[in-house]
Structures are given as structure tokens and as C-alpha cells.
Coordinates of C-alpha atoms in Angstrom, one line a residue:
M1 CA 52.8 -33.9 -20.0
G2 CA 52.5 -30.3 -20.9
L3 CA 53.8 -29.7 -24.4
A4 CA 55.5 -26.4 -25.5
A5 CA 54.1 -24.5 -28.5
V6 CA 56.0 -25.1 -31.7
R7 CA 55.5 -23.9 -35.2
S8 CA 52.8 -25.5 -37.5
I9 CA 54.2 -27.5 -40.3
G10 CA 51.4 -26.1 -42.5
M11 CA 52.8 -27.1 -46.0
A12 CA 50.9 -25.3 -48.7
Q13 CA 51.6 -27.9 -51.4
P14 CA 50.7 -31.6 -51.3
L15 CA 53.5 -34.2 -51.0
R16 CA 54.7 -35.1 -54.5
S17 CA 57.2 -37.8 -53.9
E18 CA 58.2 -40.6 -51.5
Q19 CA 61.0 -38.4 -50.3
D20 CA 58.5 -35.7 -49.5
E21 CA 56.5 -38.1 -47.4
E22 CA 59.7 -39.3 -45.6
D23 CA 60.8 -35.8 -44.9
F24 CA 57.3 -35.0 -43.6
E25 CA 57.3 -38.0 -41.3
Q26 CA 60.7 -37.0 -39.9
E27 CA 59.5 -33.5 -39.3
L28 CA 56.6 -34.8 -37.2
I29 CA 58.9 -36.8 -35.0
D30 CA 61.3 -33.9 -34.7
Q31 CA 58.4 -31.6 -33.7
Y32 CA 57.4 -34.1 -31.0
A33 CA 61.0 -34.2 -29.7
L34 CA 61.1 -30.4 -29.7
A35 CA 57.9 -30.1 -27.8
Q36 CA 59.2 -32.5 -25.1
V37 CA 62.4 -30.5 -24.8
G38 CA 60.3 -27.4 -24.4
A39 CA 58.4 -29.2 -21.7
G40 CA 61.6 -29.6 -19.8
L41 CA 62.2 -33.3 -20.2
T42 CA 65.7 -34.8 -20.2
D43 CA 67.7 -35.6 -23.3
K44 CA 67.7 -39.3 -22.2
F45 CA 63.9 -39.4 -21.9
V46 CA 63.5 -37.7 -25.3
H47 CA 65.9 -40.1 -26.9
T48 CA 64.1 -43.1 -25.5
E49 CA 60.8 -41.8 -26.8
R50 CA 62.2 -41.2 -30.3
T51 CA 63.8 -44.6 -30.4
T52 CA 60.4 -46.3 -29.6
V53 CA 58.7 -44.3 -32.3
F54 CA 61.3 -45.2 -34.9
E55 CA 61.1 -48.9 -33.8
F56 CA 57.3 -48.9 -34.4
A57 CA 57.8 -47.2 -37.7
R58 CA 60.2 -49.9 -38.9
F59 CA 57.8 -52.6 -37.7
L60 CA 54.9 -50.9 -39.4
G61 CA 56.7 -50.7 -42.8
R62 CA 54.8 -47.7 -43.9
H63 CA 54.1 -44.1 -42.7
L64 CA 53.1 -43.5 -39.2
W65 CA 50.0 -41.6 -40.0
T66 CA 48.5 -44.8 -41.5
A67 CA 48.8 -46.9 -38.2
S68 CA 45.6 -48.4 -36.8
E69 CA 44.7 -50.3 -33.7
S70 CA 45.3 -53.6 -35.4
D71 CA 48.9 -52.5 -36.2
A72 CA 49.5 -51.7 -32.5
D73 CA 48.0 -55.1 -31.7
R74 CA 50.6 -56.8 -33.9
F75 CA 53.5 -54.7 -32.6
L76 CA 52.7 -55.4 -28.9
S77 CA 52.2 -59.1 -29.6
Y78 CA 55.6 -59.1 -31.4
L79 CA 57.3 -57.4 -28.4
R80 CA 55.8 -60.1 -26.1
Q81 CA 55.9 -63.3 -28.1
E82 CA 59.0 -62.9 -30.4
R83 CA 61.2 -60.5 -28.5
G84 CA 60.2 -61.7 -25.1
L85 CA 60.2 -58.3 -23.5
A86 CA 59.0 -57.8 -20.0
R87 CA 55.6 -56.4 -19.2
T88 CA 57.0 -53.2 -17.8
T89 CA 59.0 -52.7 -21.1
R90 CA 56.0 -53.4 -23.2
E91 CA 53.9 -51.0 -21.1
A92 CA 56.5 -48.2 -21.4
K93 CA 56.6 -48.5 -25.2
A94 CA 52.8 -48.6 -25.5
S95 CA 52.7 -45.4 -23.3
T96 CA 55.3 -43.7 -25.5
L97 CA 53.3 -44.5 -28.7
G98 CA 50.1 -43.3 -27.0
R99 CA 51.8 -39.9 -26.2
F100 CA 53.1 -39.6 -29.7
F101 CA 49.8 -40.2 -31.4
D102 CA 48.0 -37.9 -28.9
F103 CA 50.5 -35.3 -30.0
L104 CA 49.9 -35.9 -33.7
I105 CA 46.1 -35.7 -33.3
A106 CA 46.2 -32.6 -31.1
R107 CA 48.8 -30.7 -33.2
Y108 CA 48.8 -31.9 -36.8
Q109 CA 45.7 -33.9 -37.6
G110 CA 44.5 -31.2 -39.9
D111 CA 47.9 -30.8 -41.7
I112 CA 48.3 -34.6 -42.1
H113 CA 44.8 -35.1 -43.5
A114 CA 45.3 -32.2 -46.0
L115 CA 48.7 -33.5 -47.1
T116 CA 48.1 -37.3 -47.1
G117 CA 44.4 -37.9 -47.1
Y118 CA 44.7 -39.9 -43.9
V119 CA 42.9 -39.1 -40.6
V120 CA 45.2 -40.0 -37.8
T121 CA 43.7 -42.2 -35.1
Q122 CA 45.0 -43.4 -31.8
P123 CA 46.3 -46.9 -32.2
I124 CA 46.9 -47.5 -28.4
D125 CA 43.4 -47.9 -26.9
E126 CA 41.9 -49.4 -23.8
F127 CA 41.8 -52.9 -25.5
N128 CA 45.4 -53.3 -26.4
R129 CA 47.1 -51.2 -23.8
P130 CA 49.3 -53.6 -21.6
A131 CA 47.9 -54.2 -18.2
S132 CA 49.6 -51.9 -15.8
S133 CA 52.2 -53.5 -13.6
S134 CA 51.2 -51.0 -10.9
S135 CA 47.9 -52.8 -10.2
A136 CA 47.3 -53.3 -6.5
A137 CA 47.6 -57.1 -6.7
S138 CA 51.0 -57.0 -8.4
R139 CA 52.4 -54.5 -6.0
I140 CA 51.6 -56.3 -2.7
P141 CA 55.0 -57.5 -1.3
P142 CA 55.7 -60.7 0.7
S143 CA 55.0 -60.9 4.4
D144 CA 57.6 -60.1 7.1
P145 CA 58.3 -63.9 7.7
E146 CA 58.8 -64.5 4.0
V147 CA 61.2 -61.6 3.5
E148 CA 63.1 -62.7 6.6
A149 CA 63.3 -66.3 5.3
L150 CA 64.7 -65.0 2.0
F151 CA 67.4 -62.8 3.4
S152 CA 68.4 -65.1 6.3
G153 CA 68.9 -67.9 3.8
W154 CA 70.8 -65.7 1.5
R155 CA 73.0 -64.3 4.3
E156 CA 73.9 -67.7 5.7
A157 CA 74.9 -69.0 2.3
L158 CA 77.2 -66.1 1.5
P159 CA 80.5 -67.6 3.0
A160 CA 80.1 -70.7 0.9
A161 CA 79.1 -69.0 -2.3
R162 CA 81.0 -70.1 -5.3
K163 CA 81.7 -66.5 -6.2
Y164 CA 81.6 -64.7 -2.9
L165 CA 82.2 -61.1 -4.0
P166 CA 79.3 -60.7 -6.5
A167 CA 77.0 -62.7 -4.2
A168 CA 77.8 -60.3 -1.3
R169 CA 77.4 -57.3 -3.6
D170 CA 74.0 -58.5 -4.7
Y171 CA 72.9 -59.1 -1.2
L172 CA 73.9 -55.6 -0.2
A173 CA 71.9 -54.1 -3.2
A174 CA 68.8 -56.1 -2.3
S175 CA 69.2 -55.1 1.4
L176 CA 69.2 -51.5 0.3
W177 CA 65.9 -52.0 -1.5
R178 CA 64.4 -53.8 1.4
R179 CA 65.6 -51.5 4.2
A180 CA 66.0 -48.1 2.7
G181 CA 63.6 -48.3 -0.3
L182 CA 66.2 -47.3 -2.9
R183 CA 65.3 -47.7 -6.6
I184 CA 67.5 -50.0 -8.6
N185 CA 68.9 -47.2 -10.7
E186 CA 69.7 -45.1 -7.7
T187 CA 71.5 -48.1 -6.2
V188 CA 73.6 -48.7 -9.4
M189 CA 74.8 -45.0 -9.4
L190 CA 76.1 -45.0 -5.8
D191 CA 79.8 -44.2 -5.4
I192 CA 82.0 -44.8 -2.4
K193 CA 81.8 -41.1 -1.5
D194 CA 78.0 -41.3 -1.3
W195 CA 78.2 -43.1 2.1
R196 CA 78.3 -40.4 4.7
P197 CA 78.6 -41.9 8.2
D198 CA 79.2 -38.4 9.5
L199 CA 75.6 -37.3 8.9
G200 CA 72.8 -37.9 11.3
E201 CA 72.5 -40.5 14.0
H202 CA 73.0 -43.6 11.7
G203 CA 74.8 -42.0 8.7
K204 CA 73.2 -41.2 5.4
L205 CA 73.4 -42.3 1.8
H206 CA 73.7 -39.5 -0.7
V207 CA 71.4 -40.5 -3.6
R208 CA 72.5 -38.2 -6.3
F209 CA 70.5 -39.7 -9.1
G210 CA 67.1 -39.9 -7.6
K211 CA 64.2 -40.2 -10.0
G212 CA 62.8 -36.8 -11.1
S213 CA 59.1 -36.6 -12.0
R214 CA 58.2 -36.9 -15.8
G215 CA 61.9 -37.4 -16.8
K216 CA 62.9 -33.9 -15.5
G217 CA 66.4 -35.0 -14.5
P218 CA 67.9 -36.3 -11.2
K219 CA 66.4 -35.4 -7.9
P220 CA 69.0 -35.9 -5.2
R221 CA 68.2 -36.7 -1.6
L222 CA 69.9 -37.9 1.6
V223 CA 68.6 -41.3 2.8
P224 CA 69.1 -42.1 6.5
A225 CA 70.8 -45.4 7.1
I226 CA 68.0 -46.7 9.4
D227 CA 66.9 -50.3 9.9
S228 CA 70.4 -51.6 10.1
V229 CA 71.6 -50.0 6.8
D230 CA 74.5 -48.5 8.8
A231 CA 75.7 -51.9 9.9
L232 CA 75.4 -53.2 6.4
M233 CA 77.5 -50.3 5.0
E234 CA 80.2 -50.8 7.7
W235 CA 80.4 -54.5 6.8
W236 CA 80.6 -53.8 3.1
L237 CA 83.3 -51.2 3.3
R238 CA 85.3 -52.9 6.0
D239 CA 85.2 -56.5 4.9
V240 CA 84.2 -56.8 1.2
R241 CA 84.6 -53.8 -1.1
H242 CA 88.4 -53.7 -1.0
Q243 CA 88.5 -57.3 -2.3
F244 CA 87.3 -56.1 -5.7
G245 CA 90.3 -53.9 -6.3
D246 CA 92.6 -51.1 -5.1
D247 CA 90.1 -48.4 -6.3
Y248 CA 88.3 -48.8 -3.0
L249 CA 90.3 -45.9 -1.8
D250 CA 88.9 -43.7 -4.6
P251 CA 85.8 -41.8 -3.5
D252 CA 84.5 -41.7 -7.0
A253 CA 84.7 -45.5 -7.5
P254 CA 81.4 -47.4 -7.7
L255 CA 80.1 -48.5 -4.4
L256 CA 78.7 -51.7 -6.1
P257 CA 81.4 -52.7 -8.6
S258 CA 81.4 -55.3 -11.4
E259 CA 84.1 -57.9 -11.6
R260 CA 85.0 -56.4 -14.9
R261 CA 87.8 -53.8 -15.3
D262 CA 88.0 -50.7 -17.3
R263 CA 90.5 -51.3 -20.2
V264 CA 92.1 -47.9 -19.8
S265 CA 92.2 -47.2 -16.1
G266 CA 92.1 -50.9 -14.8
S267 CA 89.6 -49.9 -12.2
C268 CA 86.4 -51.7 -11.5
T269 CA 83.4 -50.9 -13.7
R270 CA 79.9 -50.3 -12.3
A271 CA 77.6 -53.3 -11.8
G272 CA 74.6 -52.9 -14.1
D273 CA 70.9 -53.0 -13.1
D274 CA 70.4 -56.4 -14.9
T275 CA 73.2 -57.9 -12.9
L276 CA 71.8 -56.8 -9.5
R277 CA 68.3 -57.7 -10.6
G278 CA 69.6 -61.2 -11.6
G279 CA 71.2 -61.7 -8.2
L280 CA 67.8 -61.1 -6.5
T281 CA 66.0 -63.3 -9.0
A282 CA 68.4 -66.2 -8.2
A283 CA 68.1 -65.7 -4.5
V284 CA 64.3 -65.7 -4.7
E285 CA 64.2 -68.9 -6.7
R286 CA 66.4 -70.6 -4.1
W287 CA 65.0 -69.3 -0.8
L288 CA 61.5 -68.0 -1.6
P289 CA 60.4 -70.0 -4.6
A290 CA 56.7 -69.4 -4.0
W291 CA 57.3 -65.9 -5.2
G292 CA 59.1 -66.9 -8.4
D293 CA 59.1 -64.1 -10.9
R294 CA 56.8 -62.0 -8.8
L295 CA 59.4 -60.3 -6.5
G296 CA 61.8 -57.8 -8.0
P297 CA 63.6 -54.7 -6.7
H298 CA 60.5 -52.6 -7.0
G299 CA 58.6 -55.1 -4.9
L300 CA 61.2 -54.8 -2.1
R301 CA 60.7 -51.0 -2.3
H302 CA 57.0 -51.6 -1.7
Y303 CA 57.9 -53.9 1.1
C304 CA 60.2 -51.3 2.7
A305 CA 57.4 -48.7 2.7
S306 CA 54.8 -51.1 4.1
S307 CA 57.1 -52.5 6.8
L308 CA 58.2 -49.0 8.1
Y309 CA 54.7 -47.7 8.1
A310 CA 53.5 -50.9 10.0
R311 CA 56.2 -50.3 12.6
G312 CA 55.1 -46.8 13.2
M313 CA 56.8 -44.5 10.8
D314 CA 54.4 -41.7 9.7
L315 CA 53.5 -41.4 6.1
K316 CA 55.3 -38.2 5.5
A317 CA 58.6 -39.7 6.7
V318 CA 58.1 -42.7 4.4
Q319 CA 57.5 -40.2 1.5
E320 CA 60.8 -38.4 2.2
L321 CA 62.7 -41.7 2.5
L322 CA 61.4 -43.0 -0.8
G323 CA 61.9 -39.7 -2.6
H324 CA 58.3 -39.3 -3.8
E325 CA 57.2 -35.8 -4.9
W326 CA 53.6 -36.5 -3.9
L327 CA 52.2 -38.1 -0.8
S328 CA 49.5 -39.7 -2.9
T329 CA 52.2 -41.7 -4.6
T330 CA 53.5 -43.0 -1.3
T331 CA 50.1 -44.1 -0.2
R332 CA 50.0 -46.5 -3.2
Y333 CA 53.2 -48.1 -1.7
I334 CA 51.6 -48.9 1.6
H335 CA 50.1 -52.4 2.1
V336 CA 49.0 -53.4 5.5
H337 CA 47.5 -56.6 6.8
S338 CA 44.0 -56.5 8.3
E339 CA 45.3 -57.0 11.8
H340 CA 47.2 -53.7 11.5
I341 CA 44.0 -51.9 10.5
D342 CA 42.2 -53.5 13.5
H343 CA 44.9 -52.5 15.8
A344 CA 45.0 -48.9 14.5
W345 CA 41.2 -48.7 14.9
A346 CA 41.4 -50.0 18.5
V347 CA 44.1 -47.4 19.3
A348 CA 42.1 -44.6 17.8
N349 CA 39.1 -45.6 19.9
Q350 CA 41.2 -45.7 23.0
R351 CA 42.4 -42.2 22.4
V352 CA 38.9 -40.9 21.9
A353 CA 37.7 -42.6 25.1
A354 CA 40.6 -41.2 27.0
R355 CA 39.7 -37.7 25.9
L356 CA 36.1 -38.1 26.8
T357 CA 36.8 -39.5 30.3
G358 CA 39.6 -37.0 30.9
E359 CA 42.1 -39.8 31.7

């Protein structure tokens, strides 16, 4: 992340009281936030970073410039063992702290040493940094037969579901992850108006809240309703959505509603990401138990990319579908079986032979 230049704190006099030290610590955190704003990061991203820094400070119980690797060890263990936070959440918090302390060391290490006598060190190192959830093994999705078994079992059980409407909603959300590669937050923010059957051969979903790089705000895109997404959308809007409430006629109503109602308007509220993720988790436990906690929304996004590529979609098209800024990111989403590689090699050799023989 490129940080904007901000003024040096450069206090001439030493800190004379506990209040001076607290004010100095607050100024350091404010300067970090200011630098992030200067770098063009969103208010939401900056707020999340500040919240994590304050959380670590409270856990530490003393000033941030005194933190050591062992303090980070204790904090990350606390997040895992006592708070039970997911690996991805712990990884994000560790990354935030790493960036913050990199900032302190690069910008204010001299000031901090002169004023406090402490030399700031980086508490997040290669030993306590949580293992990245983006490792190749954890990203590899289920096979085609496994995914088909999951969704066919889920689909057949819908009519008899104890709560049909949320079950159908969760099925649709997971289908969008499987077939169109949407992110979970993109799915949550879809409104009824975002389904555009008038665009393209199959219709398109207007993803208005696509993920921007490095927290730089939403990056909208139009996602073609390929791979039977158009049929799913027709089923949802014709047979299911209106059963949630009369707001189905409102283009600004959520496409995937909650059963809860807004106290003021009486309209359906938006289903949250935890709700949709929970629906998938329950389905996996029932119809694909071998995958247990291993398959989530992001895993289905990887499956979508791999499946479409294996069926012949070129890498650039997969990139545009997923909304990646860089093609190199898309390549990390592609997981193919050895027989696909063998087939591609055979086809390539056939093409070379055809050119040499003039056939």
C-alpha cells in the first residue's frame, strides 16, 4: 500500500505525563489513518484498520510502541482460543497490525525512540503470522460430481424444507457463487433491479458493489447469466421472491431478503452474509459431509473459475466474469485435474502436427 506523506510529529520536548503519552499514541494512530486516506482507501477500510489497532492496544494494556513478538503471540492465541475467530479473520487482523507497525517503523521510529526510549519493532513476523487461507491446498474446490451431488440433493429437498423461503434463498445464493463466481458481499448487496434480462443473450446481473483493489471502493461490473443462471433468476422472481412480501414490486428491494421486516417501512430487510454462509454450511454438512468446514462461498467461486476454464472458457473471459483486476489473480483460481492437462497437451500437439503436415 502506498502511503501519502504526512507531517512529522517531531515533538521537541519529552513526554512529561501519562496524558502526554496517551495523546502521542492517539496521534500516531491518527497519522496512520490520515496516510491511508491519502492513499485513496475507503472510509470503511480505514475504520476497520483503526478498530483492530485499538483492539490490540486494549489487549496489550500498555502503549503500542512497547509491543513485542510475544505480545502478538498472545493476542493471536486469544483470538483463536478464547474468541473462536475464523482463520481468515485472524489473518486479516494480523495483516492490519503488520501494516500499522511497518508504518510506525518507517515514519516515526526515530521520534518514538527520542520521546519514549523504546525502539519500535515489528511484532508480526514469519513465525506468528497466521497461515494464509489462500494456500493452494485450501483453495482446491470439490470435483464436478461432488458439487453436483451437493446441489442436486439440496434442490430435491427444497419442496419439503421446514422453512421453504429461506432454504430457496440460500440455494439461489450458493448457485450464484457456483455458476457465476460472485463474491458473498456482492451477492448480499444485489437488488431486484440488478437483474437485467434485457441485456445480452442470457441477461446480466449488475454487480454494483464489486470488490475494488486495496479497499478503493466498489468496482461495478455486469455479469452474464451463463451456466443456467438465467433460468435460476426466472424461477426465483416468478415463483419465490413475491412470497417474502409485497416489496417484490420495488426495484430497490433486496433480491435476497431476510424474513425480518424493517420496523419503519415494513419491507423485507437484506439477508446478511452470515445467514447465506450458514445456509451453505448446513447444506454441505447434509449432502457433502466429506467437505465439512472446508467448503464455503469462496470455495464455490474457485469451483466456478475452474469449471468454466475446464469447459473451454478462456482465461481472460474468466477474469472478467470474476471481476479481477489482474489476470495473475485469476490464474490462482484455476485448478484443473491431470487429465485436463493431458488433454490440452494432446490437442496442442495435434495442432502442431497439422501445421507441419499442411492438413
